[in-house]
mmCIF file with all atom_site columns, C-alpha atoms in Angstrom:
data_model
loop_
_atom_site.group_PDB
_atom_site.id
_atom_site.type_symbol
_atom_site.label_atom_id
_atom_site.label_alt_id
_atom_site.label_comp_id
_atom_site.label_asym_id
_atom_site.label_entity_id
_atom_site.label_seq_id
_atom_site.pdbx_PDB_ins_code
_atom_site.Cartn_x
_atom_site.Cartn_y
_atom_site.Cartn_z
_atom_site.occupancy
_atom_site.B_iso_or_equiv
_atom_site.pdbx_formal_charge
_atom_site.auth_seq_id
_atom_site.auth_comp_id
_atom_site.auth_asym_id
_atom_site.auth_atom_id
_atom_site.pdbx_PDB_model_num
ATOM 1   C CA . UNK A 1 1   ? -13.551 39.500 16.898 1.00 54.00 ? 1   UNK A CA 1
ATOM 2   C CA . UNK A 1 2   ? -15.213 38.077 13.846 1.00 67.00 ? 2   UNK A CA 1
ATOM 3   C CA . UNK A 1 3   ? -14.793 34.554 12.911 1.00 73.00 ? 3   UNK A CA 1
ATOM 4   C CA . UNK A 1 4   ? -13.227 35.383 9.458  1.00 74.00 ? 4   UNK A CA 1
ATOM 5   C CA . UNK A 1 5   ? -10.473 37.363 11.798 1.00 79.00 ? 5   UNK A CA 1
ATOM 6   C CA . UNK A 1 6   ? -9.473  34.078 13.515 1.00 76.00 ? 6   UNK A CA 1
ATOM 7   C CA . UNK A 1 7   ? -9.376  32.064 10.298 1.00 79.00 ? 7   UNK A CA 1
ATOM 8   C CA . UNK A 1 8   ? -7.194  34.477 8.854  1.00 80.00 ? 8   UNK A CA 1
ATOM 9   C CA . UNK A 1 9   ? -5.039  34.272 12.076 1.00 80.00 ? 9   UNK A CA 1
ATOM 10  C CA . UNK A 1 10  ? -4.859  30.111 11.857 1.00 78.00 ? 10  UNK A CA 1
ATOM 11  C CA . UNK A 1 11  ? -4.366  30.514 8.324  1.00 81.00 ? 11  UNK A CA 1
ATOM 12  C CA . UNK A 1 12  ? -0.724  32.328 8.837  1.00 81.00 ? 12  UNK A CA 1
ATOM 13  C CA . UNK A 1 13  ? 0.281   29.871 11.282 1.00 82.00 ? 13  UNK A CA 1
ATOM 14  C CA . UNK A 1 14  ? 3.048   27.362 9.444  1.00 85.00 ? 14  UNK A CA 1
ATOM 15  C CA . UNK A 1 15  ? 2.023   24.144 8.604  1.00 85.00 ? 15  UNK A CA 1
ATOM 16  C CA . UNK A 1 16  ? 4.280   22.436 10.806 1.00 82.00 ? 16  UNK A CA 1
ATOM 17  C CA . UNK A 1 17  ? 3.112   24.149 14.056 1.00 82.00 ? 17  UNK A CA 1
ATOM 18  C CA . UNK A 1 18  ? -0.247  23.299 13.106 1.00 85.00 ? 18  UNK A CA 1
ATOM 19  C CA . UNK A 1 19  ? 0.189   19.406 12.614 1.00 89.00 ? 19  UNK A CA 1
ATOM 20  C CA . UNK A 1 20  ? 2.029   19.959 16.050 1.00 88.00 ? 20  UNK A CA 1
ATOM 21  C CA . UNK A 1 21  ? -0.962  21.511 17.587 1.00 88.00 ? 21  UNK A CA 1
ATOM 22  C CA . UNK A 1 22  ? -3.688  18.545 15.993 1.00 92.00 ? 22  UNK A CA 1
ATOM 23  C CA . UNK A 1 23  ? -1.208  15.589 17.217 1.00 92.00 ? 23  UNK A CA 1
ATOM 24  C CA . UNK A 1 24  ? -0.901  17.265 20.688 1.00 91.00 ? 24  UNK A CA 1
ATOM 25  C CA . UNK A 1 25  ? -4.873  17.511 21.035 1.00 93.00 ? 25  UNK A CA 1
ATOM 26  C CA . UNK A 1 26  ? -5.232  14.169 19.659 1.00 95.00 ? 26  UNK A CA 1
ATOM 27  C CA . UNK A 1 27  ? -2.829  12.361 21.976 1.00 94.00 ? 27  UNK A CA 1
ATOM 28  C CA . UNK A 1 28  ? -4.444  14.385 24.997 1.00 93.00 ? 28  UNK A CA 1
ATOM 29  C CA . UNK A 1 29  ? -7.625  13.244 24.026 1.00 95.00 ? 29  UNK A CA 1
ATOM 30  C CA . UNK A 1 30  ? -6.815  9.560  23.386 1.00 96.00 ? 30  UNK A CA 1
ATOM 31  C CA . UNK A 1 31  ? -4.973  9.668  26.632 1.00 96.00 ? 31  UNK A CA 1
ATOM 32  C CA . UNK A 1 32  ? -7.660  11.146 28.887 1.00 95.00 ? 32  UNK A CA 1
ATOM 33  C CA . UNK A 1 33  ? -10.420 8.493  27.459 1.00 96.00 ? 33  UNK A CA 1
ATOM 34  C CA . UNK A 1 34  ? -8.131  5.573  27.962 1.00 96.00 ? 34  UNK A CA 1
ATOM 35  C CA . UNK A 1 35  ? -6.865  6.634  31.318 1.00 96.00 ? 35  UNK A CA 1
ATOM 36  C CA . UNK A 1 36  ? -10.309 7.860  32.604 1.00 94.00 ? 36  UNK A CA 1
ATOM 37  C CA . UNK A 1 37  ? -12.479 4.845  31.348 1.00 95.00 ? 37  UNK A CA 1
ATOM 38  C CA . UNK A 1 38  ? -9.962  1.893  31.662 1.00 94.00 ? 38  UNK A CA 1
ATOM 39  C CA . UNK A 1 39  ? -6.967  2.583  33.399 1.00 94.00 ? 39  UNK A CA 1
ATOM 40  C CA . UNK A 1 40  ? -8.140  4.782  36.382 1.00 92.00 ? 40  UNK A CA 1
ATOM 41  C CA . UNK A 1 41  ? -10.717 2.242  37.798 1.00 93.00 ? 41  UNK A CA 1
ATOM 42  C CA . UNK A 1 42  ? -8.461  -0.843 37.416 1.00 94.00 ? 42  UNK A CA 1
ATOM 43  C CA . UNK A 1 43  ? -5.024  0.815  38.358 1.00 94.00 ? 43  UNK A CA 1
ATOM 44  C CA . UNK A 1 44  ? -3.884  -1.117 35.610 1.00 94.00 ? 44  UNK A CA 1
ATOM 45  C CA . UNK A 1 45  ? -0.702  0.742  35.321 1.00 96.00 ? 45  UNK A CA 1
ATOM 46  C CA . UNK A 1 46  ? -0.999  3.143  38.618 1.00 96.00 ? 46  UNK A CA 1
ATOM 47  C CA . UNK A 1 47  ? -0.769  -0.025 41.156 1.00 95.00 ? 47  UNK A CA 1
ATOM 48  C CA . UNK A 1 48  ? 2.568   -1.152 40.080 1.00 96.00 ? 48  UNK A CA 1
ATOM 49  C CA . UNK A 1 49  ? 4.025   2.285  39.558 1.00 97.00 ? 49  UNK A CA 1
ATOM 50  C CA . UNK A 1 50  ? 3.109   3.467  42.472 1.00 96.00 ? 50  UNK A CA 1
ATOM 51  C CA . UNK A 1 51  ? 4.436   0.407  44.541 1.00 96.00 ? 51  UNK A CA 1
ATOM 52  C CA . UNK A 1 52  ? 7.438   0.893  42.450 1.00 97.00 ? 52  UNK A CA 1
ATOM 53  C CA . UNK A 1 53  ? 8.415   4.415  43.279 1.00 97.00 ? 53  UNK A CA 1
ATOM 54  C CA . UNK A 1 54  ? 7.385   3.558  46.856 1.00 96.00 ? 54  UNK A CA 1
ATOM 55  C CA . UNK A 1 55  ? 9.847   0.989  46.981 1.00 97.00 ? 55  UNK A CA 1
ATOM 56  C CA . UNK A 1 56  ? 12.597  2.980  45.300 1.00 97.00 ? 56  UNK A CA 1
ATOM 57  C CA . UNK A 1 57  ? 12.110  5.465  47.425 1.00 97.00 ? 57  UNK A CA 1
ATOM 58  C CA . UNK A 1 58  ? 12.638  3.204  50.955 1.00 97.00 ? 58  UNK A CA 1
ATOM 59  C CA . UNK A 1 59  ? 15.645  1.694  48.922 1.00 97.00 ? 59  UNK A CA 1
ATOM 60  C CA . UNK A 1 60  ? 17.354  5.125  48.318 1.00 97.00 ? 60  UNK A CA 1
ATOM 61  C CA . UNK A 1 61  ? 16.673  6.313  51.957 1.00 97.00 ? 61  UNK A CA 1
ATOM 62  C CA . UNK A 1 62  ? 17.747  3.026  53.214 1.00 97.00 ? 62  UNK A CA 1
ATOM 63  C CA . UNK A 1 63  ? 20.905  2.945  51.033 1.00 97.00 ? 63  UNK A CA 1
ATOM 64  C CA . UNK A 1 64  ? 21.647  6.683  51.636 1.00 95.00 ? 64  UNK A CA 1
ATOM 65  C CA . UNK A 1 65  ? 21.274  6.403  55.442 1.00 94.00 ? 65  UNK A CA 1
ATOM 66  C CA . UNK A 1 66  ? 23.012  3.167  56.005 1.00 95.00 ? 66  UNK A CA 1
ATOM 67  C CA . UNK A 1 67  ? 20.194  1.875  57.846 1.00 93.00 ? 67  UNK A CA 1
ATOM 68  C CA . UNK A 1 68  ? 17.196  -0.281 57.626 1.00 94.00 ? 68  UNK A CA 1
ATOM 69  C CA . UNK A 1 69  ? 14.821  2.401  59.313 1.00 94.00 ? 69  UNK A CA 1
ATOM 70  C CA . UNK A 1 70  ? 12.430  3.271  56.228 1.00 96.00 ? 70  UNK A CA 1
ATOM 71  C CA . UNK A 1 71  ? 9.567   0.441  54.954 1.00 96.00 ? 71  UNK A CA 1
ATOM 72  C CA . UNK A 1 72  ? 6.973   0.655  52.652 1.00 96.00 ? 72  UNK A CA 1
ATOM 73  C CA . UNK A 1 73  ? 3.743   -0.643 52.612 1.00 94.00 ? 73  UNK A CA 1
ATOM 74  C CA . UNK A 1 74  ? 0.523   -0.062 50.498 1.00 93.00 ? 74  UNK A CA 1
ATOM 75  C CA . UNK A 1 75  ? -2.601  0.507  52.244 1.00 90.00 ? 75  UNK A CA 1
ATOM 76  C CA . UNK A 1 76  ? -5.809  2.691  51.832 1.00 89.00 ? 76  UNK A CA 1
ATOM 77  C CA . UNK A 1 77  ? -6.387  5.976  53.725 1.00 88.00 ? 77  UNK A CA 1
ATOM 78  C CA . UNK A 1 78  ? -8.378  8.965  53.651 1.00 83.00 ? 78  UNK A CA 1
ATOM 79  C CA . UNK A 1 79  ? -7.067  12.122 51.805 1.00 80.00 ? 79  UNK A CA 1
ATOM 80  C CA . UNK A 1 80  ? -8.304  15.460 51.355 1.00 78.00 ? 80  UNK A CA 1
ATOM 81  C CA . UNK A 1 81  ? -9.697  16.213 47.731 1.00 76.00 ? 81  UNK A CA 1
ATOM 82  C CA . UNK A 1 82  ? -11.738 18.957 46.314 1.00 77.00 ? 82  UNK A CA 1
ATOM 83  C CA . UNK A 1 83  ? -14.768 16.733 46.695 1.00 78.00 ? 83  UNK A CA 1
ATOM 84  C CA . UNK A 1 84  ? -13.784 16.389 50.518 1.00 79.00 ? 84  UNK A CA 1
ATOM 85  C CA . UNK A 1 85  ? -12.009 13.576 52.073 1.00 84.00 ? 85  UNK A CA 1
ATOM 86  C CA . UNK A 1 86  ? -11.694 10.370 49.826 1.00 84.00 ? 86  UNK A CA 1
ATOM 87  C CA . UNK A 1 87  ? -10.510 6.749  50.657 1.00 87.00 ? 87  UNK A CA 1
ATOM 88  C CA . UNK A 1 88  ? -7.528  6.429  48.302 1.00 90.00 ? 88  UNK A CA 1
ATOM 89  C CA . UNK A 1 89  ? -4.836  3.717  47.881 1.00 92.00 ? 89  UNK A CA 1
ATOM 90  C CA . UNK A 1 90  ? -1.448  4.912  48.907 1.00 94.00 ? 90  UNK A CA 1
ATOM 91  C CA . UNK A 1 91  ? 2.280   3.695  48.891 1.00 96.00 ? 91  UNK A CA 1
ATOM 92  C CA . UNK A 1 92  ? 2.869   4.962  52.529 1.00 95.00 ? 92  UNK A CA 1
ATOM 93  C CA . UNK A 1 93  ? 6.436   4.987  53.509 1.00 96.00 ? 93  UNK A CA 1
ATOM 94  C CA . UNK A 1 94  ? 7.316   4.819  57.145 1.00 96.00 ? 94  UNK A CA 1
ATOM 95  C CA . UNK A 1 95  ? 10.257  6.012  59.552 1.00 95.00 ? 95  UNK A CA 1
ATOM 96  C CA . UNK A 1 96  ? 10.322  4.010  62.596 1.00 92.00 ? 96  UNK A CA 1
ATOM 97  C CA . UNK A 1 97  ? 7.029   2.739  62.071 1.00 90.00 ? 97  UNK A CA 1
ATOM 98  C CA . UNK A 1 98  ? 5.891   6.320  61.738 1.00 94.00 ? 98  UNK A CA 1
ATOM 99  C CA . UNK A 1 99  ? 4.131   7.508  58.245 1.00 94.00 ? 99  UNK A CA 1
ATOM 100 C CA . UNK A 1 100 ? 6.358   10.242 56.792 1.00 94.00 ? 100 UNK A CA 1
ATOM 101 C CA . UNK A 1 101 ? 5.300   10.087 53.272 1.00 93.00 ? 101 UNK A CA 1
ATOM 102 C CA . UNK A 1 102 ? 2.058   8.645  51.324 1.00 93.00 ? 102 UNK A CA 1
ATOM 103 C CA . UNK A 1 103 ? 2.298   8.462  47.837 1.00 94.00 ? 103 UNK A CA 1
ATOM 104 C CA . UNK A 1 104 ? -0.592  8.746  45.756 1.00 93.00 ? 104 UNK A CA 1
ATOM 105 C CA . UNK A 1 105 ? -1.302  7.357  42.370 1.00 93.00 ? 105 UNK A CA 1
ATOM 106 C CA . UNK A 1 106 ? -1.081  11.293 41.200 1.00 90.00 ? 106 UNK A CA 1
ATOM 107 C CA . UNK A 1 107 ? 2.386   11.102 42.572 1.00 92.00 ? 107 UNK A CA 1
ATOM 108 C CA . UNK A 1 108 ? 3.843   8.447  40.709 1.00 95.00 ? 108 UNK A CA 1
ATOM 109 C CA . UNK A 1 109 ? 4.743   10.403 37.567 1.00 95.00 ? 109 UNK A CA 1
ATOM 110 C CA . UNK A 1 110 ? 2.230   8.707  35.018 1.00 96.00 ? 110 UNK A CA 1
ATOM 111 C CA . UNK A 1 111 ? 0.989   11.974 34.030 1.00 95.00 ? 111 UNK A CA 1
ATOM 112 C CA . UNK A 1 112 ? 4.509   13.614 33.398 1.00 95.00 ? 112 UNK A CA 1
ATOM 113 C CA . UNK A 1 113 ? 5.410   10.468 31.370 1.00 97.00 ? 113 UNK A CA 1
ATOM 114 C CA . UNK A 1 114 ? 2.517   10.875 29.236 1.00 96.00 ? 114 UNK A CA 1
ATOM 115 C CA . UNK A 1 115 ? 3.211   14.488 28.846 1.00 94.00 ? 115 UNK A CA 1
ATOM 116 C CA . UNK A 1 116 ? 7.010   14.263 27.990 1.00 96.00 ? 116 UNK A CA 1
ATOM 117 C CA . UNK A 1 117 ? 6.395   11.377 25.232 1.00 96.00 ? 117 UNK A CA 1
ATOM 118 C CA . UNK A 1 118 ? 3.679   13.067 23.960 1.00 95.00 ? 118 UNK A CA 1
ATOM 119 C CA . UNK A 1 119 ? 5.624   16.080 23.241 1.00 93.00 ? 119 UNK A CA 1
ATOM 120 C CA . UNK A 1 120 ? 8.601   14.055 21.575 1.00 95.00 ? 120 UNK A CA 1
ATOM 121 C CA . UNK A 1 121 ? 5.879   11.863 19.685 1.00 94.00 ? 121 UNK A CA 1
ATOM 122 C CA . UNK A 1 122 ? 4.569   15.403 18.106 1.00 92.00 ? 122 UNK A CA 1
ATOM 123 C CA . UNK A 1 123 ? 7.997   16.583 16.929 1.00 90.00 ? 123 UNK A CA 1
ATOM 124 C CA . UNK A 1 124 ? 9.217   15.648 13.742 1.00 87.00 ? 124 UNK A CA 1
ATOM 125 C CA . UNK A 1 125 ? 12.353  13.305 13.989 1.00 88.00 ? 125 UNK A CA 1
ATOM 126 C CA . UNK A 1 126 ? 13.413  9.888  13.139 1.00 91.00 ? 126 UNK A CA 1
ATOM 127 C CA . UNK A 1 127 ? 11.367  6.894  14.737 1.00 93.00 ? 127 UNK A CA 1
ATOM 128 C CA . UNK A 1 128 ? 14.336  5.430  16.399 1.00 94.00 ? 128 UNK A CA 1
ATOM 129 C CA . UNK A 1 129 ? 15.402  8.695  17.846 1.00 92.00 ? 129 UNK A CA 1
ATOM 130 C CA . UNK A 1 130 ? 11.725  9.094  19.412 1.00 94.00 ? 130 UNK A CA 1
ATOM 131 C CA . UNK A 1 131 ? 11.967  5.852  20.687 1.00 96.00 ? 131 UNK A CA 1
ATOM 132 C CA . UNK A 1 132 ? 15.112  6.186  22.739 1.00 96.00 ? 132 UNK A CA 1
ATOM 133 C CA . UNK A 1 133 ? 14.479  9.407  23.907 1.00 96.00 ? 133 UNK A CA 1
ATOM 134 C CA . UNK A 1 134 ? 11.270  8.305  24.912 1.00 97.00 ? 134 UNK A CA 1
ATOM 135 C CA . UNK A 1 135 ? 12.407  4.988  26.821 1.00 97.00 ? 135 UNK A CA 1
ATOM 136 C CA . UNK A 1 136 ? 15.413  6.986  28.289 1.00 97.00 ? 136 UNK A CA 1
ATOM 137 C CA . UNK A 1 137 ? 13.496  9.935  29.341 1.00 97.00 ? 137 UNK A CA 1
ATOM 138 C CA . UNK A 1 138 ? 10.751  7.865  31.187 1.00 97.00 ? 138 UNK A CA 1
ATOM 139 C CA . UNK A 1 139 ? 13.063  5.952  33.014 1.00 97.00 ? 139 UNK A CA 1
ATOM 140 C CA . UNK A 1 140 ? 15.012  9.000  33.854 1.00 97.00 ? 140 UNK A CA 1
ATOM 141 C CA . UNK A 1 141 ? 12.120  11.101 35.042 1.00 97.00 ? 141 UNK A CA 1
ATOM 142 C CA . UNK A 1 142 ? 10.996  7.897  37.394 1.00 97.00 ? 142 UNK A CA 1
ATOM 143 C CA . UNK A 1 143 ? 14.485  8.006  38.993 1.00 97.00 ? 143 UNK A CA 1
ATOM 144 C CA . UNK A 1 144 ? 14.318  11.868 39.338 1.00 96.00 ? 144 UNK A CA 1
ATOM 145 C CA . UNK A 1 145 ? 10.768  11.286 40.913 1.00 96.00 ? 145 UNK A CA 1
ATOM 146 C CA . UNK A 1 146 ? 12.171  8.831  43.430 1.00 97.00 ? 146 UNK A CA 1
ATOM 147 C CA . UNK A 1 147 ? 14.649  11.197 44.497 1.00 96.00 ? 147 UNK A CA 1
ATOM 148 C CA . UNK A 1 148 ? 11.986  13.842 44.643 1.00 95.00 ? 148 UNK A CA 1
ATOM 149 C CA . UNK A 1 149 ? 10.366  11.397 47.131 1.00 95.00 ? 149 UNK A CA 1
ATOM 150 C CA . UNK A 1 150 ? 13.125  10.833 48.945 1.00 95.00 ? 150 UNK A CA 1
ATOM 151 C CA . UNK A 1 151 ? 13.886  14.368 49.342 1.00 95.00 ? 151 UNK A CA 1
ATOM 152 C CA . UNK A 1 152 ? 10.154  15.156 50.630 1.00 94.00 ? 152 UNK A CA 1
ATOM 153 C CA . UNK A 1 153 ? 10.829  12.457 53.432 1.00 95.00 ? 153 UNK A CA 1
ATOM 154 C CA . UNK A 1 154 ? 14.043  13.691 54.550 1.00 93.00 ? 154 UNK A CA 1
ATOM 155 C CA . UNK A 1 155 ? 12.754  17.251 54.885 1.00 95.00 ? 155 UNK A CA 1
ATOM 156 C CA . UNK A 1 156 ? 9.659   16.025 56.684 1.00 94.00 ? 156 UNK A CA 1
ATOM 157 C CA . UNK A 1 157 ? 12.134  14.314 59.512 1.00 93.00 ? 157 UNK A CA 1
ATOM 158 C CA . UNK A 1 158 ? 14.737  16.592 59.700 1.00 92.00 ? 158 UNK A CA 1
ATOM 159 C CA . UNK A 1 159 ? 13.304  20.141 58.563 1.00 93.00 ? 159 UNK A CA 1
ATOM 160 C CA . UNK A 1 160 ? 9.629   20.208 58.713 1.00 92.00 ? 160 UNK A CA 1
ATOM 161 C CA . UNK A 1 161 ? 8.806   23.659 58.669 1.00 93.00 ? 161 UNK A CA 1
ATOM 162 C CA . UNK A 1 162 ? 10.241  23.593 55.261 1.00 93.00 ? 162 UNK A CA 1
ATOM 163 C CA . UNK A 1 163 ? 8.381   20.251 54.042 1.00 90.00 ? 163 UNK A CA 1
ATOM 164 C CA . UNK A 1 164 ? 5.345   21.849 52.535 1.00 89.00 ? 164 UNK A CA 1
ATOM 165 C CA . UNK A 1 165 ? 7.137   24.411 50.507 1.00 91.00 ? 165 UNK A CA 1
ATOM 166 C CA . UNK A 1 166 ? 9.688   21.603 49.313 1.00 89.00 ? 166 UNK A CA 1
ATOM 167 C CA . UNK A 1 167 ? 7.061   19.675 48.267 1.00 88.00 ? 167 UNK A CA 1
ATOM 168 C CA . UNK A 1 168 ? 4.857   22.029 46.396 1.00 87.00 ? 168 UNK A CA 1
ATOM 169 C CA . UNK A 1 169 ? 7.353   24.308 44.745 1.00 90.00 ? 169 UNK A CA 1
ATOM 170 C CA . UNK A 1 170 ? 11.162  23.287 45.193 1.00 91.00 ? 170 UNK A CA 1
ATOM 171 C CA . UNK A 1 171 ? 10.581  19.707 44.237 1.00 89.00 ? 171 UNK A CA 1
ATOM 172 C CA . UNK A 1 172 ? 7.871   20.458 41.703 1.00 89.00 ? 172 UNK A CA 1
ATOM 173 C CA . UNK A 1 173 ? 10.293  23.181 39.991 1.00 93.00 ? 173 UNK A CA 1
ATOM 174 C CA . UNK A 1 174 ? 12.817  20.462 40.202 1.00 93.00 ? 174 UNK A CA 1
ATOM 175 C CA . UNK A 1 175 ? 11.053  17.498 37.974 1.00 93.00 ? 175 UNK A CA 1
ATOM 176 C CA . UNK A 1 176 ? 9.447   20.134 35.338 1.00 94.00 ? 176 UNK A CA 1
ATOM 177 C CA . UNK A 1 177 ? 12.831  21.805 34.999 1.00 95.00 ? 177 UNK A CA 1
ATOM 178 C CA . UNK A 1 178 ? 14.451  18.426 34.242 1.00 96.00 ? 178 UNK A CA 1
ATOM 179 C CA . UNK A 1 179 ? 11.507  17.292 31.591 1.00 96.00 ? 179 UNK A CA 1
ATOM 180 C CA . UNK A 1 180 ? 11.796  20.675 29.840 1.00 94.00 ? 180 UNK A CA 1
ATOM 181 C CA . UNK A 1 181 ? 15.813  20.001 30.030 1.00 94.00 ? 181 UNK A CA 1
ATOM 182 C CA . UNK A 1 182 ? 15.150  16.585 28.291 1.00 94.00 ? 182 UNK A CA 1
ATOM 183 C CA . UNK A 1 183 ? 13.057  18.298 25.644 1.00 93.00 ? 183 UNK A CA 1
ATOM 184 C CA . UNK A 1 184 ? 15.404  20.804 25.015 1.00 92.00 ? 184 UNK A CA 1
ATOM 185 C CA . UNK A 1 185 ? 18.044  18.151 24.586 1.00 92.00 ? 185 UNK A CA 1
ATOM 186 C CA . UNK A 1 186 ? 15.877  16.353 22.277 1.00 93.00 ? 186 UNK A CA 1
ATOM 187 C CA . UNK A 1 187 ? 14.954  19.236 19.861 1.00 88.00 ? 187 UNK A CA 1
ATOM 188 C CA . UNK A 1 188 ? 18.646  20.809 19.610 1.00 85.00 ? 188 UNK A CA 1
ATOM 189 C CA . UNK A 1 189 ? 20.015  18.378 17.244 1.00 70.00 ? 189 UNK A CA 1
ATOM 190 C CA . UNK A 1 190 ? 16.561  17.976 15.235 1.00 68.00 ? 190 UNK A CA 1
ATOM 191 C CA . UNK A 1 191 ? 16.879  19.087 11.437 1.00 56.00 ? 191 UNK A CA 1
ATOM 192 C CA . UNK A 1 192 ? 13.315  20.326 11.364 1.00 52.00 ? 192 UNK A CA 1
ATOM 193 C CA . UNK A 1 193 ? 13.187  20.923 7.410  1.00 46.00 ? 193 UNK A CA 1
ATOM 194 C CA . UNK A 1 194 ? 14.156  17.188 6.558  1.00 48.00 ? 194 UNK A CA 1
ATOM 195 C CA . UNK A 1 195 ? 12.953  15.172 9.651  1.00 48.00 ? 195 UNK A CA 1
ATOM 196 C CA . UNK A 1 196 ? 10.932  12.325 9.168  1.00 47.00 ? 196 UNK A CA 1
ATOM 197 C CA . UNK A 1 197 ? 7.455   11.955 11.049 1.00 48.00 ? 197 UNK A CA 1
#
């Protein structure tokens, strides 16, 4: 296809959609640079967030089982990655001193917070509505992620043959489904014609 064909197709896209695409791309670019250059090497956000997920998961497991059998501690360990085995900081959850779940920084839901908030920021709505949905949504996603980690731990202990499937598919589907549900609730009552950005 010629460049003019793409230009013609682009010109047919409504201005509101173009604005959404530009905002989304800018947010993604800014986030990736900020995270990879400053936040990833220092673990400024990842360290406390991973700790929070590990501690809350342990609390939930102990509370729901009326026990003190679950503990958590942060320690580095080797993890399989695309580049081979790499030493990573982990928040480990133990059941009777047996490590059952290890929470990497990639499992602390930070990327999901940014994905969720980025979508809300790109939508045309009043700033107060955006702020309330971002704060409330991030708290809700954090809680769902803790429940996910506790669920994975429970399945690893009591139904280990289902652990891989539950971790990679069932709980992933639940978390993303929850985020999509939040987006739909946010979008449902928007007056797109008159909303302020």
